[in-house]
Coordinates of C-alpha atoms (C1' of nucleotides) and ligand atoms in Angstrom, one line a residue:
Chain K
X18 CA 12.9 4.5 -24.6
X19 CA 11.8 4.5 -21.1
X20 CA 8.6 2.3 -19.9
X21 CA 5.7 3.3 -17.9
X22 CA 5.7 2.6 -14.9
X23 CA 2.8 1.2 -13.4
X24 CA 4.4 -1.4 -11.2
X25 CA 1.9 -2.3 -8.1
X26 CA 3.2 -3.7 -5.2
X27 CA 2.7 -7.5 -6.6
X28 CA 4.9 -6.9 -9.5
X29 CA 7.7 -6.0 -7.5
X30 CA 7.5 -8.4 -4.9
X31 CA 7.7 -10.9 -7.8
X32 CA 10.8 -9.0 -9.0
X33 CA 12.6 -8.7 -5.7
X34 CA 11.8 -12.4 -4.8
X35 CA 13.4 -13.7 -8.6
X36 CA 16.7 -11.2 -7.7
X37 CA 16.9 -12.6 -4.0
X38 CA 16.4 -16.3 -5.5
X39 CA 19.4 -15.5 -7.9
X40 CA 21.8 -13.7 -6.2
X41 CA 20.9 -16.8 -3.5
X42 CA 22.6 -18.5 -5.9
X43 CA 19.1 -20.4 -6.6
X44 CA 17.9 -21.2 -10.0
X45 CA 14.8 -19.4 -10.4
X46 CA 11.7 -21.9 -11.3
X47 CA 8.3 -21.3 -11.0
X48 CA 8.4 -23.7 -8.0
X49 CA 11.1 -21.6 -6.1
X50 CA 9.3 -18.2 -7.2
X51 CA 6.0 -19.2 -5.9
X52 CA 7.1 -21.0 -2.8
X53 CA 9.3 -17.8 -1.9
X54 CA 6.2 -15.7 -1.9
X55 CA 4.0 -18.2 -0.5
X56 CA 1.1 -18.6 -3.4
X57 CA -0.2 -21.2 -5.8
X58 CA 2.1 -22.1 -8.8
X59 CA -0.3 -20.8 -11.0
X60 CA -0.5 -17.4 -9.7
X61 CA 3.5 -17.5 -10.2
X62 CA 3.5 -18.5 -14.0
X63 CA 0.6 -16.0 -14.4
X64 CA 2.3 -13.2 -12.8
X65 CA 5.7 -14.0 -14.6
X66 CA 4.2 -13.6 -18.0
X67 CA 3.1 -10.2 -17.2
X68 CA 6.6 -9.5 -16.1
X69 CA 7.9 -11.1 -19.5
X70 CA 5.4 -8.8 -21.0
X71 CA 6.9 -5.5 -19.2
X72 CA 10.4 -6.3 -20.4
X73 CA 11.2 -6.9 -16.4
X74 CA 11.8 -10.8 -17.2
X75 CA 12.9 -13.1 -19.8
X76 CA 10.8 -15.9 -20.1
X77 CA 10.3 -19.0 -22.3
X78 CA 7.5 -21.6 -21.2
X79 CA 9.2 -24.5 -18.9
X80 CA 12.3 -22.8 -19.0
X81 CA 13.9 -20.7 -15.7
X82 CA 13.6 -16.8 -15.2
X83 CA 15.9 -14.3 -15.1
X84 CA 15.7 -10.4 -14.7
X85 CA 16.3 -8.3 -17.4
X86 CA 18.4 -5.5 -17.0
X87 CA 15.3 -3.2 -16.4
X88 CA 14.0 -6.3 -14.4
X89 CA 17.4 -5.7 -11.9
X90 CA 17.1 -2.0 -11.7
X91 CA 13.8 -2.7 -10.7
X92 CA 14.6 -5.3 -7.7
X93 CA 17.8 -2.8 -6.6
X94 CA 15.2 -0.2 -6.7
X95 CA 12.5 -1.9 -4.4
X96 CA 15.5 -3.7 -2.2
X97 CA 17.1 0.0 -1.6
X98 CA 13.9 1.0 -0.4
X99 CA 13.3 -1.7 2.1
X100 CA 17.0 -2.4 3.1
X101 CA 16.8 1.5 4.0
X102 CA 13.3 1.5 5.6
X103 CA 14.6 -1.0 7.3
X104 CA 18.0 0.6 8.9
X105 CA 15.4 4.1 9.5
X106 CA 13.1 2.1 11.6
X107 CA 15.8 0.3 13.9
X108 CA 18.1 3.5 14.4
X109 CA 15.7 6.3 14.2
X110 CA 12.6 4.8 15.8
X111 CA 13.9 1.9 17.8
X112 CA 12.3 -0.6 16.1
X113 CA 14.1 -3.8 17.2
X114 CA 15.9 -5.4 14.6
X115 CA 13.3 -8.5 14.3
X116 CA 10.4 -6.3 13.7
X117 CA 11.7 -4.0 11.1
X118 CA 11.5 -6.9 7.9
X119 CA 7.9 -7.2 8.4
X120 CA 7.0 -3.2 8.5
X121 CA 10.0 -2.5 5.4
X122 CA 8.1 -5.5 3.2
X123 CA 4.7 -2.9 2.6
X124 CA 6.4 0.4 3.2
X125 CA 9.0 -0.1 0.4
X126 CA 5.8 0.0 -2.3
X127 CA 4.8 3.4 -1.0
X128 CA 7.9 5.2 -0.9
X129 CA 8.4 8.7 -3.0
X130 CA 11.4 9.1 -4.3
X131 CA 11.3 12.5 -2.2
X132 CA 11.1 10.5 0.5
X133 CA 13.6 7.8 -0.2
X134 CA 16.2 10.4 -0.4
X135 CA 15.5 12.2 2.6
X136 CA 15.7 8.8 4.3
X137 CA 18.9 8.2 3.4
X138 CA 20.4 11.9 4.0
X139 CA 18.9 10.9 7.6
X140 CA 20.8 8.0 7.6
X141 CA 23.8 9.6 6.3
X142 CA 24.0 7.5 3.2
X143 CA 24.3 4.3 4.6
X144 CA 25.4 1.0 3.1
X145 CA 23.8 -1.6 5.2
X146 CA 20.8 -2.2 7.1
X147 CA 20.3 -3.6 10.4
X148 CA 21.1 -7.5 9.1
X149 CA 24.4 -6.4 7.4
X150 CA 22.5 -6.7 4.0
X151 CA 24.1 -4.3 1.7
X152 CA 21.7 -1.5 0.4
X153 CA 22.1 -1.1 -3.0
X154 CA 22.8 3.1 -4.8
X155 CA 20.5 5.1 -6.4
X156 CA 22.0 3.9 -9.7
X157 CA 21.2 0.2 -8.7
X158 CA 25.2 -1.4 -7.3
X159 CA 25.3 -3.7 -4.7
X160 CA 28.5 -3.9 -3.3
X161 CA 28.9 -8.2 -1.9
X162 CA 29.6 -8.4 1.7
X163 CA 32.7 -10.1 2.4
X164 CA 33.2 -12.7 5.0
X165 CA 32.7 -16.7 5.8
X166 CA 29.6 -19.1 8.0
X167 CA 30.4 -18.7 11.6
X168 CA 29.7 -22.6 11.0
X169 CA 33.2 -22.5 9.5
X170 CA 35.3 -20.4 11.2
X171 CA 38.7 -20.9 13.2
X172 CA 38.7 -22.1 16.4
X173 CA 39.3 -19.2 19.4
X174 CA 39.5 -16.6 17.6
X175 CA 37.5 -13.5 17.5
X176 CA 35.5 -12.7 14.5
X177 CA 33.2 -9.9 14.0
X178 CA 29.6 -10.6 12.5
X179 CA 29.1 -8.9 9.1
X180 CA 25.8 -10.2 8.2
X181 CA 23.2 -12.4 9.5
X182 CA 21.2 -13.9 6.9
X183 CA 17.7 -14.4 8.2
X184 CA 14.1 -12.4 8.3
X185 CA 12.2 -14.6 10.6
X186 CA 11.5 -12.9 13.6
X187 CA 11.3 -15.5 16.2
X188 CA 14.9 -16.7 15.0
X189 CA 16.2 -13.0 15.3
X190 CA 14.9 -13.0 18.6
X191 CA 16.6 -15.7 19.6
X192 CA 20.1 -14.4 18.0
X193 CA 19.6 -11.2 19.9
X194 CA 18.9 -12.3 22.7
X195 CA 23.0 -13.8 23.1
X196 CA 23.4 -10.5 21.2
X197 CA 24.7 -12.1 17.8
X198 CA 23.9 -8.6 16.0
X199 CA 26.4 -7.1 13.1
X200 CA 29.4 -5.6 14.6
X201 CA 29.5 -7.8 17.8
X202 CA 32.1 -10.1 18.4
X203 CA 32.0 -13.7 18.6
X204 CA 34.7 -16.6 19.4
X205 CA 33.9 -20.5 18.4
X206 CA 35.2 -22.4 21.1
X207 CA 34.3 -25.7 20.2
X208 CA 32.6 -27.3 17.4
X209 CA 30.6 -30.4 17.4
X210 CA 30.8 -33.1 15.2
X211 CA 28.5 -34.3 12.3
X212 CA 27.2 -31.0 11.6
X213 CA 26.4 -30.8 15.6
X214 CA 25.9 -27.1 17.1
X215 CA 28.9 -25.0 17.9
X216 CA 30.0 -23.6 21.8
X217 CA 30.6 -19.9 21.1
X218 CA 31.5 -17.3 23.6
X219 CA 29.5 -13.3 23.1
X220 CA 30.2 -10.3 25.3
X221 CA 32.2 -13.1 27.6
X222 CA 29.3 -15.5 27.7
X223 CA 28.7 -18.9 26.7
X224 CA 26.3 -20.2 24.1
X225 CA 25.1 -23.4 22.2
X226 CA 24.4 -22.2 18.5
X227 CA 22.5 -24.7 16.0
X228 CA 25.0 -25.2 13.3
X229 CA 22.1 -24.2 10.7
X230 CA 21.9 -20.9 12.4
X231 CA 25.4 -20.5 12.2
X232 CA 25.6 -20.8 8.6
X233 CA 23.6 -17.9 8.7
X234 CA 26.1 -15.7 10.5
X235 CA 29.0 -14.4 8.6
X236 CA 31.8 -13.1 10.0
X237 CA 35.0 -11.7 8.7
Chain J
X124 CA -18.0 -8.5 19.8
X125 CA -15.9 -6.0 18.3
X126 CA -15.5 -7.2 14.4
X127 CA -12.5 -8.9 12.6
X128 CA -10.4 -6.0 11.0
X129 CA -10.1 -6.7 6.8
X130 CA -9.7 -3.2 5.9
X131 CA -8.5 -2.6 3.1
X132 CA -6.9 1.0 1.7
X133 CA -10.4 1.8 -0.1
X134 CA -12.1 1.2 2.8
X135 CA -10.3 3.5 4.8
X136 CA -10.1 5.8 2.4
X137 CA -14.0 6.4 2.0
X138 CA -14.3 5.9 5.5
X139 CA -11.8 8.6 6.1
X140 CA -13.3 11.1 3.7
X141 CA -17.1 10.5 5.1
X142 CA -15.9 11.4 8.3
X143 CA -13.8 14.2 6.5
X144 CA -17.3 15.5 4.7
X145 CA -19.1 15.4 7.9
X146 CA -17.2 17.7 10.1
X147 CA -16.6 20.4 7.6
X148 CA -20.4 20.2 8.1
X149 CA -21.3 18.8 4.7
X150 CA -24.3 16.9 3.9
X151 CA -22.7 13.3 3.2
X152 CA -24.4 12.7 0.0
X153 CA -23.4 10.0 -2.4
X154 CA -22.5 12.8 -5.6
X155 CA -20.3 14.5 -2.5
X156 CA -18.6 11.6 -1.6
X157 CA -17.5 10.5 -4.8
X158 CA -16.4 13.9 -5.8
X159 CA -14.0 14.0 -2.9
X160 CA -13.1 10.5 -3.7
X161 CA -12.6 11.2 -7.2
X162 CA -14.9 8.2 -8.3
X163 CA -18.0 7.5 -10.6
X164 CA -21.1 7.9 -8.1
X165 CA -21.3 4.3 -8.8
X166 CA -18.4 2.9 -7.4
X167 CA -19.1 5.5 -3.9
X168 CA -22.9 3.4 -3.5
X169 CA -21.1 0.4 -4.2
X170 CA -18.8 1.2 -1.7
X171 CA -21.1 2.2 0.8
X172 CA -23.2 -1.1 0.9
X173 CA -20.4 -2.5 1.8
X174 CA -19.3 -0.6 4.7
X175 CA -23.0 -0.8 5.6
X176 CA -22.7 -4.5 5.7
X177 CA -19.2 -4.1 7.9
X178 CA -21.2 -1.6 10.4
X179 CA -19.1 1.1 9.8
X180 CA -21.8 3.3 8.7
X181 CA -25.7 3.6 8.3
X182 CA -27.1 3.7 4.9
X183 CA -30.2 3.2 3.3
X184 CA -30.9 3.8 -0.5
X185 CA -30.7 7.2 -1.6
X186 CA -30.7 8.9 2.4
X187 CA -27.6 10.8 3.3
X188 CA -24.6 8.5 4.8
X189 CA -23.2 8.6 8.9
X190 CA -20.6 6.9 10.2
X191 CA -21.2 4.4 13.1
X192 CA -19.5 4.7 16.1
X193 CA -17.4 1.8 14.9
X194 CA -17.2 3.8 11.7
X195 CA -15.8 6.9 13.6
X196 CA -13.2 5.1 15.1
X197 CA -11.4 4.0 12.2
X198 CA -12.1 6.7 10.5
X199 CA -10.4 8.4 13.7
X200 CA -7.4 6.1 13.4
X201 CA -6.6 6.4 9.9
X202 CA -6.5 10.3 10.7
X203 CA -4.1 10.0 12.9
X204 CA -2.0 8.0 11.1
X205 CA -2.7 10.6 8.6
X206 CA -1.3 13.3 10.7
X207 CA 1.2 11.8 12.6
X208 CA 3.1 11.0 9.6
X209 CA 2.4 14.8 8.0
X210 CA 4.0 15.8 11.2
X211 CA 7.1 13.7 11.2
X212 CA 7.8 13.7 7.7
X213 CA 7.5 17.2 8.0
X214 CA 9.6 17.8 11.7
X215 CA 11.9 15.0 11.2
X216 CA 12.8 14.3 7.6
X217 CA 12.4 17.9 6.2
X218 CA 9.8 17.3 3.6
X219 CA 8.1 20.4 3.3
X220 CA 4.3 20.8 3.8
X221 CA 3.1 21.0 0.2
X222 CA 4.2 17.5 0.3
X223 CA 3.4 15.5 3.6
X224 CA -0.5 15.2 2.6
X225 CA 0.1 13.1 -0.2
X226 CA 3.2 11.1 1.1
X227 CA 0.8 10.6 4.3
X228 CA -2.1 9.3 2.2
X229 CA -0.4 6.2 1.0
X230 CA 1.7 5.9 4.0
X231 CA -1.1 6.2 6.4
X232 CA -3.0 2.7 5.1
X233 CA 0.6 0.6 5.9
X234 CA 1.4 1.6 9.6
X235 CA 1.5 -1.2 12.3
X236 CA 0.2 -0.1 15.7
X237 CA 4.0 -0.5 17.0
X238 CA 5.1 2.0 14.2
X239 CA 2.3 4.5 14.8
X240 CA 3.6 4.5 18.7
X241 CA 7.2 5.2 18.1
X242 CA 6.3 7.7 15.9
X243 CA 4.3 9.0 18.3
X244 CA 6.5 8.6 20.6
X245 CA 9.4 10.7 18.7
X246 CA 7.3 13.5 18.6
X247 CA 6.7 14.0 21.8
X248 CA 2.9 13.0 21.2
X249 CA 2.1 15.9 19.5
X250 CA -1.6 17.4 19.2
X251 CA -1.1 19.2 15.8
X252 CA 0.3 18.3 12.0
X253 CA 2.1 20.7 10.2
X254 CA -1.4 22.2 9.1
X255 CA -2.6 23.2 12.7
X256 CA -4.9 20.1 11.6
X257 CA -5.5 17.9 15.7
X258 CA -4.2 14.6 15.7
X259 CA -7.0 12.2 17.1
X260 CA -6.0 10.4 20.5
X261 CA -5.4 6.5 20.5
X262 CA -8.5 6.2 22.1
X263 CA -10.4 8.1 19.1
X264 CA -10.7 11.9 20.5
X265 CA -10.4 15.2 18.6
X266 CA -9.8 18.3 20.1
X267 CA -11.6 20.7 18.4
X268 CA -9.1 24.0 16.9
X269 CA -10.8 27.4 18.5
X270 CA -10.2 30.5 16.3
X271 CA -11.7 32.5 13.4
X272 CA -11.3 32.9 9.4
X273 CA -8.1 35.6 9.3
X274 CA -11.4 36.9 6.3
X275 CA -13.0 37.7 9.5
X276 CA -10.3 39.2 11.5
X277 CA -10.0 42.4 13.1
X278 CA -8.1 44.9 11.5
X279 CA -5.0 46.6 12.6
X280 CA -5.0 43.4 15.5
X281 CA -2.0 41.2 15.3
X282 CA -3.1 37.6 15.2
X283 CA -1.3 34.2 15.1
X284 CA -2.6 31.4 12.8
X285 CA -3.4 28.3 14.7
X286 CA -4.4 26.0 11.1
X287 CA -4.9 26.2 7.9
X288 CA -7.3 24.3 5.9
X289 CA -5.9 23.2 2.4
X290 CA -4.2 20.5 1.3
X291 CA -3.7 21.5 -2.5
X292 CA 0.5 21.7 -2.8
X293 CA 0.3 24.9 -5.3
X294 CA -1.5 27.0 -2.8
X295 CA 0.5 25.7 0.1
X296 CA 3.4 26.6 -1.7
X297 CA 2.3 30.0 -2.2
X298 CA 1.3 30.6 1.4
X299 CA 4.1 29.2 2.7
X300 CA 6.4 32.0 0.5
X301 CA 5.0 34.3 2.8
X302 CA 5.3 33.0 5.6
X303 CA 2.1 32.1 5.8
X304 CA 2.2 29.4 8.9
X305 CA 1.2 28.1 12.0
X306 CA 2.4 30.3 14.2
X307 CA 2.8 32.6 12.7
X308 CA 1.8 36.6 13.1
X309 CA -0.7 38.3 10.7
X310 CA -1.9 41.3 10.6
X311 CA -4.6 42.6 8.3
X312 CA -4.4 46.1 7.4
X313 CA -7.4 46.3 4.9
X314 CA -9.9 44.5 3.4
X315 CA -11.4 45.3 -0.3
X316 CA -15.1 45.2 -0.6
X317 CA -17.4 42.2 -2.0
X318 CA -15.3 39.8 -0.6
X319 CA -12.1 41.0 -2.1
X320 CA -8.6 40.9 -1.2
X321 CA -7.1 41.7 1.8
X322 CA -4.2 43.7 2.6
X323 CA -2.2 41.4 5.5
X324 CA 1.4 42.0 7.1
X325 CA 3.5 39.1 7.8
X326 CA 6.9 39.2 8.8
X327 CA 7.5 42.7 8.1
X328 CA 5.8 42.3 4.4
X329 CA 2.9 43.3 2.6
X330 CA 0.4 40.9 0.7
X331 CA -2.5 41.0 -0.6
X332 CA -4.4 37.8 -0.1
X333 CA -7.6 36.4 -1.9
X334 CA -10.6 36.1 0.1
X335 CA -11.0 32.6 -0.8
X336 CA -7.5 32.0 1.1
X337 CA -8.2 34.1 3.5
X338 CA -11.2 32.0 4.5
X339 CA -8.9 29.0 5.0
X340 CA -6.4 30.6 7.2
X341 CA -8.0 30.0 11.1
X342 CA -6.1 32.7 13.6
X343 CA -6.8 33.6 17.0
Chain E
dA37 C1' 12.0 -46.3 -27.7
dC38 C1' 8.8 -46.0 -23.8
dC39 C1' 6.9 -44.8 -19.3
dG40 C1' 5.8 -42.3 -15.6
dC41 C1' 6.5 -38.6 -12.5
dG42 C1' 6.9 -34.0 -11.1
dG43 C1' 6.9 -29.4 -12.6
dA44 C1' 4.6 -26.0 -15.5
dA45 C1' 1.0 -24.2 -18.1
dT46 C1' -4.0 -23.8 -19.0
dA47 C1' -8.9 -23.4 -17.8
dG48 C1' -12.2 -21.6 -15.1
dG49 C1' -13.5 -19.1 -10.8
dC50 C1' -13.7 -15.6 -7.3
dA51 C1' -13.2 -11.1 -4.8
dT52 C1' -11.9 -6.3 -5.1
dG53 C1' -12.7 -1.9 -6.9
dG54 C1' -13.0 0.7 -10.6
dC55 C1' -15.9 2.1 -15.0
dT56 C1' -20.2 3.4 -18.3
dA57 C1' -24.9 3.3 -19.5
dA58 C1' -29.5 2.6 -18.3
dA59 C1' -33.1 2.5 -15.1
dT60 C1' -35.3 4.6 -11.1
dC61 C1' -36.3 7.5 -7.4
dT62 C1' -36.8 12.5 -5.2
dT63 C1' -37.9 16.7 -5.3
dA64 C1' -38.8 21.2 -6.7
dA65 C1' -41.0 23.9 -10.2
dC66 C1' -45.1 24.7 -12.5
Chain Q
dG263 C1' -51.1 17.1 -9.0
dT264 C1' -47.8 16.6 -12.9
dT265 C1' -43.5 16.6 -14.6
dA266 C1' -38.8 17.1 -15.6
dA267 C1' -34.1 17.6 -13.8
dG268 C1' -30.8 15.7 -11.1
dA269 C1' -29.2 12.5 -7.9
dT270 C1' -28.9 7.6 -7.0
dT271 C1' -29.0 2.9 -7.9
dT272 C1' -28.7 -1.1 -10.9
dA273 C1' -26.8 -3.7 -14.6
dG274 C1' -23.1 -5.2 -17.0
dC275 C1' -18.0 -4.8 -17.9
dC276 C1' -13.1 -4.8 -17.0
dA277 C1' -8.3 -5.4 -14.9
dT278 C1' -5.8 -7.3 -11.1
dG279 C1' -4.2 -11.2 -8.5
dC280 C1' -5.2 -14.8 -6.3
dC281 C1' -7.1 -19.8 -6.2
dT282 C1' -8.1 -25.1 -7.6
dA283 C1' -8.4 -28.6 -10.9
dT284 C1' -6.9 -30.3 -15.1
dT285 C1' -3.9 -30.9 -18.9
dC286 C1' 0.6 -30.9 -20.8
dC287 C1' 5.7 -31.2 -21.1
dG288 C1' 10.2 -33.0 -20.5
dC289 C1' 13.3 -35.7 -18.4
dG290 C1' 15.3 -39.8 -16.0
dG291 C1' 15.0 -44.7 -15.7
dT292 C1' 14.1 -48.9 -17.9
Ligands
LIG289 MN1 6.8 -6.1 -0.2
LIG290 MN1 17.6 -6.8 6.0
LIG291 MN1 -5.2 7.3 1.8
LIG292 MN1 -2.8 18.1 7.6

DNA sequence: ACCGCGGAATAGGCATGGCTAAATCTTAAC
DNA sequence: GTTAAGATTTAGCCATGCCTATTCCGCGGT
């Protein structure tokens, strides 16, 4: 009933990158698969008919991709791995939070299942990493984190950050460095117009924030 | 001067288990190299002539194999990845030690410089793995582990093991059932002629232990 | 209905790291 | 000194995953 598995590290990057473009709300083309993981187009078609063949994807030629449901459990599998590499890193070896992505992207494709679960007993049984992403159960649920774009919140008042929606490291950097982490609490004062960056106010200081890097914070 | 850094996991591997061959004071042969590799002999000279080409050891057709000095260092570094992660998997996440070798093998090709500090650095920089097995320095030293073979022990003399020299998980288990750790305090009462079993006390209990064991329990 | 353009699939290569089978070298025994 | 066994190397193959260049679809605009 069951398949094999003999998935190497490139079929579930693949995997994870098709479940990210879709619950991105993305449709997943070739052209969106292979630009997420950064190769040729070719190598994305090639790669998805090996996936097709596996039962991981459904697949017609010139037509978008979708997980199966094997396909899903696949991606929540791998994403529960690196979501909870990720939080282990930050909280137990003080990793900071930008760093952590980058190290969780190769770990997650070398983790035991052993290992996995003592992980999360570490952790406590946590339900989201470092960036507010929800990590998803053993039995593959995600719960949705709730919440709206700092780029459209009310105007003075307080909101706390939920989720921050970005990997790249120098950007994270930047975020932390006006300590914009989950959990922290952030006021719009003013907001600019024509899409313009928004005056916010963090642990009682001032700050400029791009209005495309304030889409990427949500708050609730 | 010092050369670009494309390692990949078999690379380090074979590098890792030449070095490994060499200070158990085995002849580094091709056949012995691909036994402890689990290869054809084929695929170990194929290897080889490449690592020759990188510098990282000296070969010439059908001569015995050394590392370089440039060799020994990553050969160095890979085993202390090696056992830094058998030592915190094992101190800080509970895994047992029947299982840290094999975690550590895959884990061991995957670990940035940063993460090999802060795990380093969690520890306490330790000196030992769960195996009494030295963790090489940054800078590429080994302390040597003094003691002899509990086979060759005195009798009646209470002695504490300082390493043990197996990786296999069944007999790891088994020793570990009686107590049979670092640390911990053996005594052997008798020992059967032609290399037969011995009669040890540990922890208050009587076992008789295989030679062959015996031999790969180091006390002092 | 036709065209053309961009996206997608194919064709053909390359590097890696395995394998088996067939030479070939070493060495130890006679 | 020959010779044969055993170790080693070579030759030739295969799967994986990537690439570029080329061909092929399918759709929107005319
Ligand atoms: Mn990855
Ligand atoms: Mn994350
Ligand atoms: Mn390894
Ligand atoms: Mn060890």
């Amino acid at each position: 009933m069951d398949e094999e598995k003999i998935l190497t590290p490139a079929h579930e990057d693949y995997v994870k990158a098709i479940y990210m473009l879709y619950s991105r709300g993305v449709e997943v083309t070739n052209s969106a698969l292979a630009n997420q993981l950064k190769v040729a187009p070719a190598s994305a078609t090639n790669m998805v008919k090996k996936l097709s063949d596996l039962g991981l994807v459904t697949y017609e030629p010139y037509q978008s991709i979708a997980l199966t449901p094997a396909g899903e459990l696949v991606a929540l599998e791998v994403l529960r791995h690196h979501r909870l590499l990720e939080l282990y890193l930050h909280d137990k070896l003080n990793l900071p939070w930008e760093m952590v992505h980058e190290e969780a992207e190769r770990l997650e494709h070398v983790l035991s299942e052993a290992l996995e679960d003592a992980i999360a007993a570490a952790l406590g049984n946590p339900t989201v990493d470092p960036h507010g992403d929800p990590i998803p159960t053993k039995d593959g649920k995600v719960e949705s984190v709730a919440g709206l774009a700092l780029s459209l919140a009310e105007l003075k008042h307080p909101y706390t950050i939920v989720r921050v929606l970005l990997q790249d490291a120098e950007r994270l950097i930047y975020l932390g460095a006006m300590q914009l982490y989950p959990n922290a609490t952030v006021t719009v004062l003013k907001r600019a117009p024509f899409d313009g960056p928004l005056l916010i106010e963090v642990d009682g200081e001032h700050h400029a924030l791009a209005h495309d890097l304030a889409e990427c914070i949500i708050v609730k």
